[in-house]
PDB file of C-alpha atoms in Angstrom:
ATOM      1  CA  UNK A 180       0.000   0.000   0.000  1.00 41.00           C
ATOM      2  CA  UNK A 181       1.357   3.383  -0.954  1.00 45.00           C
ATOM      3  CA  UNK A 182      -0.088   5.855   1.547  1.00 44.00           C
ATOM      4  CA  UNK A 183       0.543   8.870  -0.670  1.00 43.00           C
ATOM      5  CA  UNK A 184      -1.243   7.261  -3.617  1.00 46.00           C
ATOM      6  CA  UNK A 185      -4.077   6.008  -1.409  1.00 47.00           C
ATOM      7  CA  UNK A 186      -4.571   9.458   0.109  1.00 51.00           C
ATOM      8  CA  UNK A 187      -4.541  11.214  -3.235  1.00 56.00           C
ATOM      9  CA  UNK A 188      -5.419   8.578  -5.831  1.00 57.00           C
ATOM     10  CA  UNK A 189      -5.181   9.359  -9.504  1.00 62.00           C
ATOM     11  CA  UNK A 190      -8.448  10.470 -11.097  1.00 62.00           C
ATOM     12  CA  UNK A 191      -8.556   7.204 -13.064  1.00 72.00           C
ATOM     13  CA  UNK A 192      -8.557   5.116  -9.860  1.00 76.00           C
ATOM     14  CA  UNK A 193     -11.801   6.695  -8.670  1.00 83.00           C
ATOM     15  CA  UNK A 194     -13.430   7.691 -11.968  1.00 85.00           C
ATOM     16  CA  UNK A 195     -16.171   5.107 -11.347  1.00 86.00           C
ATOM     17  CA  UNK A 196     -16.833   6.654  -7.922  1.00 91.00           C
ATOM     18  CA  UNK A 197     -17.226  10.193  -9.255  1.00 91.00           C
ATOM     19  CA  UNK A 198     -19.601   8.914 -11.964  1.00 89.00           C
ATOM     20  CA  UNK A 199     -22.041   7.649  -9.298  1.00 92.00           C
ATOM     21  CA  UNK A 200     -24.998   9.710  -8.102  1.00 93.00           C
ATOM     22  CA  UNK A 201     -24.368  11.910  -5.057  1.00 95.00           C
ATOM     23  CA  UNK A 202     -26.553   9.667  -2.868  1.00 95.00           C
ATOM     24  CA  UNK A 203     -24.541   6.605  -3.924  1.00 94.00           C
ATOM     25  CA  UNK A 204     -21.265   8.421  -3.266  1.00 95.00           C
ATOM     26  CA  UNK A 205     -22.478   9.446   0.189  1.00 96.00           C
ATOM     27  CA  UNK A 206     -23.456   5.828   0.929  1.00 94.00           C
ATOM     28  CA  UNK A 207     -19.952   4.652   0.070  1.00 95.00           C
ATOM     29  CA  UNK A 208     -18.217   7.433   1.996  1.00 95.00           C
ATOM     30  CA  UNK A 209     -20.310   6.563   5.030  1.00 95.00           C
ATOM     31  CA  UNK A 210     -19.061   2.972   4.939  1.00 95.00           C
ATOM     32  CA  UNK A 211     -16.667   1.968   2.144  1.00 94.00           C
ATOM     33  CA  UNK A 212     -16.666  -1.626   3.423  1.00 92.00           C
ATOM     34  CA  UNK A 213     -20.451  -1.962   3.458  1.00 92.00           C
ATOM     35  CA  UNK A 214     -22.326  -4.849   1.886  1.00 90.00           C
ATOM     36  CA  UNK A 215     -23.414  -3.383  -1.413  1.00 87.00           C
ATOM     37  CA  UNK A 216     -27.010  -3.500  -2.628  1.00 87.00           C
ATOM     38  CA  UNK A 217     -27.217  -5.334  -5.954  1.00 83.00           C
ATOM     39  CA  UNK A 218     -28.306  -2.164  -7.765  1.00 86.00           C
ATOM     40  CA  UNK A 219     -25.176  -0.378  -6.569  1.00 87.00           C
ATOM     41  CA  UNK A 220     -22.965  -3.337  -7.533  1.00 82.00           C
ATOM     42  CA  UNK A 221     -24.358  -3.141 -11.062  1.00 82.00           C
ATOM     43  CA  UNK A 222     -23.752   0.613 -11.253  1.00 83.00           C
ATOM     44  CA  UNK A 223     -20.205   0.341  -9.892  1.00 82.00           C
ATOM     45  CA  UNK A 224     -19.181  -2.477 -12.228  1.00 79.00           C
ATOM     46  CA  UNK A 225     -20.797  -0.730 -15.201  1.00 79.00           C
ATOM     47  CA  UNK A 226     -18.747   2.373 -14.415  1.00 76.00           C
ATOM     48  CA  UNK A 227     -15.462   0.463 -14.148  1.00 71.00           C
ATOM     49  CA  UNK A 228     -15.202  -0.159 -10.401  1.00 63.00           C
ATOM     50  CA  UNK A 229     -14.942  -3.600  -8.938  1.00 66.00           C
ATOM     51  CA  UNK A 230     -16.693  -5.482  -6.178  1.00 58.00           C
ATOM     52  CA  UNK A 231     -15.568  -8.697  -4.561  1.00 56.00           C
ATOM     53  CA  UNK A 232     -16.878 -11.355  -2.262  1.00 52.00           C
ATOM     54  CA  UNK A 233     -15.072 -13.569   0.241  1.00 46.00           C
ATOM     55  CA  UNK A 234     -16.458 -16.809   1.588  1.00 43.00           C
ATOM     56  CA  UNK A 235     -15.411 -20.211   2.866  1.00 42.00           C
ATOM     57  CA  UNK A 236     -15.575 -23.188   0.521  1.00 47.00           C
ATOM     58  CA  UNK A 237     -18.915 -24.919   0.932  1.00 50.00           C
ATOM     59  CA  UNK A 238     -20.668 -21.782   2.184  1.00 52.00           C
ATOM     60  CA  UNK A 239     -22.904 -19.551   0.115  1.00 51.00           C
ATOM     61  CA  UNK A 240     -21.172 -16.434  -1.190  1.00 65.00           C
ATOM     62  CA  UNK A 241     -21.023 -13.528   1.194  1.00 69.00           C
ATOM     63  CA  UNK A 242     -22.286 -10.066   0.360  1.00 79.00           C
ATOM     64  CA  UNK A 243     -20.603  -8.136  -2.406  1.00 83.00           C
ATOM     65  CA  UNK A 244     -18.340  -5.308  -1.309  1.00 86.00           C
ATOM     66  CA  UNK A 245     -15.846  -2.985  -2.891  1.00 87.00           C
ATOM     67  CA  UNK A 246     -12.480  -4.606  -3.416  1.00 85.00           C
ATOM     68  CA  UNK A 247     -10.163  -4.063  -0.437  1.00 88.00           C
ATOM     69  CA  UNK A 248      -8.082  -1.671  -2.551  1.00 86.00           C
ATOM     70  CA  UNK A 249     -11.049   0.532  -3.482  1.00 87.00           C
ATOM     71  CA  UNK A 250     -12.433   0.459   0.061  1.00 90.00           C
ATOM     72  CA  UNK A 251      -8.996   1.442   1.379  1.00 91.00           C
ATOM     73  CA  UNK A 252      -8.806   4.372  -1.067  1.00 91.00           C
ATOM     74  CA  UNK A 253     -12.175   5.699   0.093  1.00 93.00           C
ATOM     75  CA  UNK A 254     -11.442   5.038   3.780  1.00 93.00           C
ATOM     76  CA  UNK A 255      -8.145   6.910   3.649  1.00 92.00           C
ATOM     77  CA  UNK A 256      -9.694   9.917   1.886  1.00 91.00           C
ATOM     78  CA  UNK A 257     -12.581   9.925   4.363  1.00 93.00           C
ATOM     79  CA  UNK A 258     -10.207   9.677   7.341  1.00 94.00           C
ATOM     80  CA  UNK A 259      -8.117  12.555   5.998  1.00 92.00           C
ATOM     81  CA  UNK A 260     -11.239  14.698   5.636  1.00 93.00           C
ATOM     82  CA  UNK A 261     -12.509  13.678   9.100  1.00 95.00           C
ATOM     83  CA  UNK A 262      -9.234  14.849  10.624  1.00 94.00           C
ATOM     84  CA  UNK A 263      -9.559  18.154   8.773  1.00 94.00           C
ATOM     85  CA  UNK A 264     -13.223  18.458   9.829  1.00 95.00           C
ATOM     86  CA  UNK A 265     -12.536  17.787  13.507  1.00 94.00           C
ATOM     87  CA  UNK A 266     -10.004  20.637  13.528  1.00 93.00           C
ATOM     88  CA  UNK A 267     -12.547  23.215  12.319  1.00 94.00           C
ATOM     89  CA  UNK A 268     -14.513  25.418  14.715  1.00 94.00           C
ATOM     90  CA  UNK A 269     -18.227  24.527  14.828  1.00 94.00           C
ATOM     91  CA  UNK A 270     -19.211  27.841  13.208  1.00 94.00           C
ATOM     92  CA  UNK A 271     -16.874  27.184  10.265  1.00 94.00           C
ATOM     93  CA  UNK A 272     -18.199  23.629   9.915  1.00 94.00           C
ATOM     94  CA  UNK A 273     -21.719  25.024   9.712  1.00 94.00           C
ATOM     95  CA  UNK A 274     -20.705  27.549   7.037  1.00 93.00           C
ATOM     96  CA  UNK A 275     -19.240  24.739   4.951  1.00 93.00           C
ATOM     97  CA  UNK A 276     -22.419  22.690   5.369  1.00 94.00           C
ATOM     98  CA  UNK A 277     -24.682  25.639   4.563  1.00 93.00           C
ATOM     99  CA  UNK A 278     -22.800  26.372   1.335  1.00 89.00           C
ATOM    100  CA  UNK A 279     -21.940  22.839   0.238  1.00 90.00           C
ATOM    101  CA  UNK A 280     -24.039  23.051  -2.966  1.00 88.00           C
ATOM    102  CA  UNK A 281     -22.505  26.245  -4.285  1.00 83.00           C
ATOM    103  CA  UNK A 282     -19.635  28.609  -3.985  1.00 83.00           C
ATOM    104  CA  UNK A 283     -18.048  29.441  -0.662  1.00 86.00           C
ATOM    105  CA  UNK A 284     -17.341  32.885   0.725  1.00 84.00           C
ATOM    106  CA  UNK A 285     -13.701  33.922   0.638  1.00 82.00           C
ATOM    107  CA  UNK A 286     -13.463  33.878   4.466  1.00 83.00           C
ATOM    108  CA  UNK A 287     -13.611  30.048   4.310  1.00 87.00           C
ATOM    109  CA  UNK A 288     -10.770  29.699   1.788  1.00 83.00           C
ATOM    110  CA  UNK A 289      -8.111  29.416   4.494  1.00 83.00           C
ATOM    111  CA  UNK A 290     -10.006  26.515   6.044  1.00 88.00           C
ATOM    112  CA  UNK A 291     -10.562  24.569   2.805  1.00 85.00           C
ATOM    113  CA  UNK A 292      -8.499  21.522   1.944  1.00 77.00           C
ATOM    114  CA  UNK A 293      -9.265  21.891  -1.752  1.00 72.00           C
ATOM    115  CA  UNK A 294     -10.160  25.220  -3.317  1.00 64.00           C
ATOM    116  CA  UNK A 295     -11.181  24.516  -6.889  1.00 66.00           C
ATOM    117  CA  UNK A 296     -11.979  27.894  -8.394  1.00 61.00           C
ATOM    118  CA  UNK A 297      -8.854  29.908  -9.002  1.00 55.00           C
ATOM    119  CA  UNK A 298      -9.419  33.367  -7.596  1.00 55.00           C
ATOM    120  CA  UNK A 299      -9.190  36.321  -9.940  1.00 58.00           C
ATOM    121  CA  UNK A 300      -8.864  38.577  -6.920  1.00 58.00           C
ATOM    122  CA  UNK A 301      -8.367  37.911  -3.204  1.00 58.00           C
ATOM    123  CA  UNK A 302     -12.056  38.375  -2.404  1.00 61.00           C
ATOM    124  CA  UNK A 303     -13.267  35.829  -4.976  1.00 72.00           C
ATOM    125  CA  UNK A 304     -15.675  33.054  -4.148  1.00 80.00           C
ATOM    126  CA  UNK A 305     -14.392  29.498  -4.469  1.00 82.00           C
ATOM    127  CA  UNK A 306     -15.681  25.942  -4.629  1.00 84.00           C
ATOM    128  CA  UNK A 307     -14.422  22.884  -2.811  1.00 85.00           C
ATOM    129  CA  UNK A 308     -13.106  19.875  -4.691  1.00 86.00           C
ATOM    130  CA  UNK A 309     -15.340  16.978  -5.672  1.00 88.00           C
ATOM    131  CA  UNK A 310     -14.301  14.676  -2.833  1.00 89.00           C
ATOM    132  CA  UNK A 311     -14.736  17.462  -0.270  1.00 91.00           C
ATOM    133  CA  UNK A 312     -18.201  18.208  -1.681  1.00 92.00           C
ATOM    134  CA  UNK A 313     -19.220  14.558  -1.256  1.00 94.00           C
ATOM    135  CA  UNK A 314     -17.753  14.545   2.249  1.00 95.00           C
ATOM    136  CA  UNK A 315     -19.715  17.689   3.169  1.00 95.00           C
ATOM    137  CA  UNK A 316     -22.921  16.112   1.881  1.00 96.00           C
ATOM    138  CA  UNK A 317     -22.231  13.058   4.042  1.00 96.00           C
ATOM    139  CA  UNK A 318     -21.585  15.235   7.094  1.00 96.00           C
ATOM    140  CA  UNK A 319     -24.799  17.171   6.418  1.00 94.00           C
ATOM    141  CA  UNK A 320     -26.886  13.998   6.154  1.00 91.00           C
ATOM    142  CA  UNK A 321     -25.212  12.620   9.271  1.00 85.00           C
ATOM    143  CA  UNK A 322     -26.049  15.827  11.171  1.00 74.00           C
ATOM    144  CA  UNK A 323     -29.659  15.748   9.908  1.00 69.00           C
ATOM    145  CA  UNK A 324     -30.085  12.175  11.149  1.00 60.00           C
ATOM    146  CA  UNK A 325     -28.469  12.763  14.537  1.00 56.00           C
TER     147      UNK A 325
END
């Protein structure tokens, strides 16, 4: 396992993940090692991801899951974002959640892990990267269900 590659995988390694619907992405971020519903298995394999199953000889197959490699990639990215998130003040966390579907105010730029929009001036709005956006959606749904 290469920790640097796992933390920041190439776009090709997770292209299938970013092609999923936001709800499906949030499901996988919530638990990358989850037993996958058959509909999600079909979508993942159609998009180029892989699922695997492990079982003892003589036993029926276990549930389908992401391959250990893909689950590890998602787990490491999620853990990295959780560490970032836990270091933010509650008010800043709320601002990120409130603006997760659009552009962020410039006062949040210093807190962002990934600022996507290149500023044309220091006061420009910015967007978070795709993985951060999915993470924020997961945190928002987690907060709503708490």
